[in-house]
């Protein structure tokens, strides 16, 4: 039986602790990054929970909140629906 002696290599040095700490942080950063990217990809694959509101619906909401008056509402609604038989302000 041959016994080898490793003089001076029986304990980790400061560089060893630093390298071990950095690799541990890098490992967990990669794990967390992979989880975040997987969640984002899953959300993109399922699409939005509800479709965005239509232009007429947004216009109706603005009218209901009092942001635009009745004349402006009807003018814009006619424009959205493709009726251009009257002009705003006339």
CSV table of C-alpha atoms in Angstrom, one decimal:
chain,number,residue,atom,x,y,z
A,1,UNK,CA,0.0,0.0,0.0
A,2,UNK,CA,1.4,3.3,-1.1
A,3,UNK,CA,0.4,6.5,0.7
A,4,UNK,CA,0.9,9.7,-1.1
A,5,UNK,CA,1.3,12.9,0.9
A,6,UNK,CA,0.0,16.1,-0.6
A,7,UNK,CA,1.9,18.7,1.4
A,8,UNK,CA,0.0,22.0,1.5
A,9,UNK,CA,-3.0,20.8,-0.4
A,10,UNK,CA,-5.2,19.5,2.5
A,11,UNK,CA,-7.2,22.7,2.9
A,12,UNK,CA,-8.9,25.1,0.5
A,13,UNK,CA,-7.3,28.5,0.1
A,14,UNK,CA,-8.9,31.9,-0.2
A,15,UNK,CA,-9.0,31.5,-4.0
A,16,UNK,CA,-10.7,28.2,-3.7
A,17,UNK,CA,-13.5,29.7,-1.6
A,18,UNK,CA,-13.8,32.6,-4.0
A,19,UNK,CA,-14.1,30.3,-7.0
A,20,UNK,CA,-16.6,28.1,-5.1
A,21,UNK,CA,-18.7,31.1,-4.2
A,22,UNK,CA,-18.7,32.5,-7.8
A,23,UNK,CA,-19.6,29.2,-9.3
A,24,UNK,CA,-22.5,28.7,-6.9
A,25,UNK,CA,-23.8,32.2,-7.7
A,26,UNK,CA,-23.4,31.6,-11.4
A,27,UNK,CA,-25.2,28.2,-11.1
A,28,UNK,CA,-28.2,29.7,-9.3
A,29,UNK,CA,-28.3,32.6,-11.7
A,30,UNK,CA,-28.6,30.2,-14.6
A,31,UNK,CA,-31.3,28.2,-12.8
A,32,UNK,CA,-33.4,31.3,-12.1
A,33,UNK,CA,-32.8,32.7,-15.6
A,34,UNK,CA,-34.0,29.4,-17.1
A,35,UNK,CA,-37.1,29.4,-15.0
A,36,UNK,CA,-38.0,33.0,-15.9
A,37,UNK,CA,-37.5,32.3,-19.6
A,38,UNK,CA,-39.6,29.2,-19.4
A,39,UNK,CA,-42.4,31.1,-17.7
A,40,UNK,CA,-42.3,33.9,-20.3
A,41,UNK,CA,-42.3,31.4,-23.2
A,42,UNK,CA,-45.3,29.6,-21.6
A,43,UNK,CA,-47.2,32.9,-21.3
A,44,UNK,CA,-46.4,33.8,-24.9
A,45,UNK,CA,-47.6,30.4,-26.1
A,46,UNK,CA,-51.0,30.7,-24.4
A,47,UNK,CA,-51.5,34.2,-25.7
A,48,UNK,CA,-53.2,37.1,-23.9
A,49,UNK,CA,-55.9,36.3,-21.5
A,50,UNK,CA,-58.4,38.5,-23.3
A,51,UNK,CA,-58.3,40.1,-26.7
A,52,UNK,CA,-57.7,43.8,-26.8
A,53,UNK,CA,-60.8,46.0,-27.0
A,54,UNK,CA,-62.0,47.1,-30.4
A,55,UNK,CA,-61.7,50.7,-31.5
A,56,UNK,CA,-65.5,51.3,-31.1
A,57,UNK,CA,-65.4,49.9,-27.6
A,58,UNK,CA,-62.5,52.2,-26.6
A,59,UNK,CA,-64.4,55.1,-28.1
A,60,UNK,CA,-67.5,54.2,-26.1
A,61,UNK,CA,-65.5,54.0,-22.9
A,62,UNK,CA,-64.0,57.5,-23.5
A,63,UNK,CA,-67.6,58.8,-24.1
A,64,UNK,CA,-68.8,57.1,-20.9
A,65,UNK,CA,-66.0,58.6,-18.9
A,66,UNK,CA,-66.9,62.1,-20.3
A,67,UNK,CA,-63.6,62.6,-22.1
A,68,UNK,CA,-65.4,63.4,-25.4
A,69,UNK,CA,-68.8,65.0,-26.0
A,70,UNK,CA,-71.7,63.5,-28.0
A,71,UNK,CA,-70.9,65.2,-31.3
A,72,UNK,CA,-67.3,64.1,-31.2
A,73,UNK,CA,-68.4,60.6,-30.3
A,74,UNK,CA,-70.7,60.3,-33.2
A,75,UNK,CA,-68.2,61.9,-35.6
A,76,UNK,CA,-65.5,59.5,-34.6
A,77,UNK,CA,-67.9,56.5,-34.6
A,78,UNK,CA,-69.0,57.4,-38.2
A,79,UNK,CA,-65.3,57.6,-39.2
A,80,UNK,CA,-64.5,54.2,-37.7
A,81,UNK,CA,-67.5,52.7,-39.5
A,82,UNK,CA,-66.4,54.2,-42.8
A,83,UNK,CA,-69.2,56.8,-43.2
A,84,UNK,CA,-67.6,60.0,-44.4
A,85,UNK,CA,-70.8,61.9,-45.4
A,86,UNK,CA,-70.2,64.7,-42.9
A,87,UNK,CA,-67.2,66.6,-41.7
A,88,UNK,CA,-66.3,67.4,-38.2
A,89,UNK,CA,-66.7,71.1,-37.3
A,90,UNK,CA,-69.2,71.9,-40.0
